[in-house]
Short mmCIF file of C-alpha atoms in Angstrom, two decimals:
data_model
loop_
_atom_site.label_atom_id
_atom_site.label_comp_id
_atom_site.label_asym_id
_atom_site.label_seq_id
_atom_site.Cartn_x
_atom_site.Cartn_y
_atom_site.Cartn_z
CA MET A 2 -17.90 6.23 12.89
CA GLN A 3 -19.84 9.53 12.99
CA LYS A 4 -17.02 11.13 14.77
CA ARG A 5 -14.47 9.90 12.08
CA LYS A 6 -16.85 11.13 9.47
CA ALA A 7 -17.22 14.58 10.94
CA LEU A 8 -13.67 15.35 10.51
CA SER A 9 -12.63 17.52 7.29
CA ASP A 10 -10.40 15.96 4.86
CA ASP A 11 -7.92 18.39 6.01
CA GLU A 12 -8.32 17.45 9.70
CA ALA A 13 -8.14 13.67 8.81
CA PHE A 14 -4.82 14.21 6.96
CA LEU A 15 -3.31 16.30 9.76
CA LEU A 16 -4.36 13.56 12.25
CA SER A 17 -3.01 10.73 10.05
CA GLU A 18 0.38 12.73 9.96
CA LYS A 19 0.61 12.85 13.60
CA ILE A 20 -0.31 9.25 14.02
CA PHE A 21 2.41 8.34 11.50
CA ASP A 22 4.97 10.63 13.57
CA HIS A 23 3.99 8.72 16.63
CA PHE A 24 4.31 5.51 14.93
CA ILE A 25 7.87 6.16 13.61
CA SER A 26 9.04 7.66 16.84
CA TYR A 27 7.91 4.83 19.02
CA PHE A 28 8.32 1.81 16.96
CA LYS A 29 11.57 3.03 14.91
CA PRO A 30 10.93 0.61 11.96
CA LEU A 31 14.31 -0.35 10.21
CA SER A 32 15.17 -1.41 6.60
CA LYS A 33 14.55 -5.06 5.75
CA GLN A 34 11.67 -5.36 8.52
CA LYS A 35 8.34 -6.37 7.23
CA VAL A 36 5.00 -4.36 7.85
CA HIS A 37 1.48 -5.49 7.08
CA ILE A 38 -0.64 -2.44 6.71
CA PHE A 39 -4.20 -1.73 5.40
CA LEU A 40 -5.11 0.56 2.67
CA PRO A 41 -7.67 3.16 3.68
CA ILE A 42 -11.42 3.04 2.69
CA GLU A 43 -11.83 6.83 1.80
CA LYS A 44 -15.58 6.89 2.13
CA PHE A 45 -15.14 5.78 5.86
CA ASN A 46 -12.64 8.46 6.24
CA GLU A 47 -10.13 5.96 7.75
CA ILE A 48 -6.45 6.92 8.54
CA ASP A 49 -4.34 7.75 5.49
CA THR A 50 -1.77 4.89 5.85
CA ARG A 51 -0.53 5.92 2.22
CA ILE A 52 1.95 8.33 4.30
CA PHE A 53 3.27 5.21 5.93
CA ILE A 54 3.46 3.06 2.93
CA GLN A 55 5.62 5.64 1.09
CA TYR A 56 7.68 6.11 3.89
CA PHE A 57 8.14 2.32 4.25
CA LEU A 58 8.97 1.87 0.47
CA ARG A 59 11.55 4.74 0.52
CA GLN A 60 13.24 3.06 3.67
CA GLU A 61 13.41 -0.33 1.99
CA ILE A 62 10.96 -1.69 4.59
CA ARG A 63 8.93 -4.57 3.12
CA VAL A 64 5.40 -3.77 2.81
CA PHE A 65 2.30 -6.37 2.61
CA VAL A 66 -1.27 -5.29 2.36
CA PRO A 67 -4.36 -7.26 2.99
CA LYS A 68 -6.54 -8.49 0.08
CA VAL A 69 -9.98 -10.25 0.64
CA VAL A 70 -10.33 -13.57 -1.35
CA GLY A 71 -13.74 -15.24 -0.54
CA GLU A 72 -13.98 -15.26 3.11
CA GLU A 73 -10.22 -15.00 3.95
CA LEU A 74 -7.68 -12.10 4.22
CA ILE A 75 -4.47 -12.75 2.29
CA SER A 76 -1.33 -10.74 2.47
CA VAL A 77 0.24 -9.45 -0.66
CA GLU A 78 3.68 -7.85 -0.76
CA ILE A 79 3.58 -4.56 -2.58
CA PHE A 80 6.43 -2.58 -4.52
CA PRO A 81 6.55 1.12 -6.02
CA GLU A 82 5.35 -0.43 -9.36
CA THR A 83 2.36 -2.64 -7.90
CA GLU A 84 -0.82 -1.91 -9.71
CA PHE A 85 -3.96 -1.65 -7.59
CA GLU A 86 -7.68 -1.98 -8.44
CA THR A 87 -10.73 -0.96 -6.38
CA SER A 88 -12.70 -4.01 -4.72
CA SER A 89 -16.36 -4.22 -4.41
CA TRP A 90 -15.95 -2.89 -0.85
CA GLY A 91 -14.44 0.30 -2.02
CA ILE A 92 -10.99 -0.73 -0.85
CA SER A 93 -7.81 -0.29 -2.93
CA GLU A 94 -6.22 -3.75 -3.35
CA PRO A 95 -3.20 -5.01 -5.46
CA VAL A 96 -4.36 -6.58 -8.70
CA SER A 97 -2.23 -9.67 -7.77
CA TYR A 98 -3.85 -12.60 -5.83
CA LYS A 99 -0.34 -14.04 -4.96
CA ASP A 100 -0.57 -14.47 -1.30
CA SER A 101 3.02 -13.95 0.31
CA GLY A 102 2.42 -16.62 2.93
CA GLU A 103 4.36 -14.33 5.30
CA VAL A 104 3.33 -14.79 9.01
CA ASN A 105 6.20 -13.17 10.68
CA PHE A 106 5.64 -9.39 10.52
CA ASN A 107 7.56 -6.95 12.82
CA PHE A 108 4.36 -4.76 12.67
CA VAL A 109 0.92 -5.34 11.73
CA ILE A 110 -1.01 -1.88 11.35
CA THR A 111 -4.68 -2.57 11.68
CA PRO A 112 -7.84 -0.32 11.19
CA VAL A 113 -10.24 0.01 13.89
CA LEU A 114 -13.65 1.74 14.36
CA TYR A 115 -12.90 1.95 18.07
CA CYS A 116 -10.22 0.52 20.52
CA ASP A 117 -10.94 0.44 24.40
CA GLU A 118 -8.17 0.62 27.05
CA LYS A 119 -7.47 -2.94 27.28
CA GLY A 120 -6.68 -3.44 23.41
CA ASN A 121 -10.07 -4.78 22.57
CA ARG A 122 -11.02 -3.54 19.06
CA VAL A 123 -14.26 -3.02 16.92
CA GLY A 124 -13.90 -3.34 13.30
CA TYR A 125 -16.52 -3.49 10.57
CA GLY A 126 -17.96 -6.94 12.02
CA LYS A 127 -16.54 -9.31 9.29
CA GLY A 128 -13.92 -11.00 11.60
CA PHE A 129 -11.30 -10.86 8.63
CA TYR A 130 -8.64 -9.55 11.14
CA ASP A 131 -9.28 -12.02 13.73
CA GLY A 132 -8.69 -14.80 11.35
CA PHE A 133 -5.51 -13.22 10.11
CA PHE A 134 -4.32 -12.58 13.73
CA LEU A 135 -4.57 -16.29 14.46
CA GLY A 136 -2.05 -17.10 11.84
CA LEU A 137 0.60 -14.67 12.73
CA SER A 138 3.71 -15.42 14.53
CA GLU A 139 3.95 -14.71 18.30
CA GLY A 140 6.43 -11.68 17.62
CA SER A 141 4.39 -9.85 15.17
CA LYS A 142 2.90 -6.64 17.04
CA LYS A 143 -0.86 -5.96 16.36
CA ILE A 144 -1.12 -2.16 16.19
CA GLY A 145 -4.38 -0.31 15.71
CA VAL A 146 -4.48 3.18 14.47
CA ASN A 147 -7.33 5.70 15.34
CA TYR A 148 -8.03 9.25 15.45
CA PHE A 149 -9.58 9.12 18.89
CA ASN A 150 -8.27 7.68 22.30
CA PRO A 151 -10.14 5.08 24.18
CA ASP A 152 -12.79 6.48 26.69
CA GLU A 153 -15.13 3.63 26.82
CA ILE A 154 -15.07 -0.22 27.62
CA ILE A 155 -16.16 -2.53 24.94
CA ASP A 156 -18.25 -4.97 26.74
CA ASP A 157 -19.53 -7.31 23.99
CA ILE A 158 -16.24 -9.32 23.59
CA TRP A 159 -16.43 -12.36 21.55
CA GLU A 160 -14.28 -15.29 22.60
CA ASN A 161 -12.54 -15.27 19.25
CA ASP A 162 -11.75 -11.59 19.43
CA ILE A 163 -8.17 -11.09 19.59
CA ALA A 164 -6.83 -7.74 21.18
CA LEU A 165 -4.43 -5.42 19.94
CA ASP A 166 -0.94 -4.99 21.30
CA TYR A 167 -0.88 -1.43 20.78
CA LEU A 168 -2.84 1.73 19.71
CA VAL A 169 -1.44 4.79 17.99
CA THR A 170 -3.57 7.99 18.27
CA PRO A 171 -2.60 11.66 17.18
CA THR A 172 -1.67 12.09 20.96
CA GLU A 173 0.07 9.09 22.22
CA VAL A 174 0.87 5.39 21.91
CA LEU A 175 -0.75 3.09 24.10
CA SER A 176 0.59 -0.44 25.18
CA PHE A 177 -1.76 -3.21 26.18
CA PHE A 178 0.89 -5.26 27.89
CA GLY A 179 0.53 -3.33 31.38
CA GLY A 180 4.00 -1.90 30.71
CA GLU A 181 6.69 -1.39 28.28
CA GLU A 182 8.10 -4.38 26.37
#
């Protein structure tokens, strides 16, 4: 978190663009596919996923974003005209509470504080994404995005933690399948 906060706004944006470029060139998303993607918490200097969202909407890729309702993460489909509000967490969320009910995404782009070389991730400790991942169809690719490559092992894995399938950084795309799909 401190390494991320030390990045200037310009550095964070340039790294976000590199992450976006790696994502597009590796996964090659297509029109009509479905992507679930988080909106960045600016005070935490998260990856600027608005770059992704604008691209997806222009390419007619269906875009879904998370919204926290009680103790659950729902998935709301968004469109260019969707209205947003800032939650008590400081997260931009759609005004709508309409859960899409979608579980079959091509890509689920997930925020991470850290991810190790096995795809284990550290988030903000609330468990929202682990619960969300449990409901996804088997083919949904869980993709973390991070400014930094893994260099340490996470040793306090909880039995209900769900690992990522991929990690996209400014320098590479890592697959946690032990090889390419």
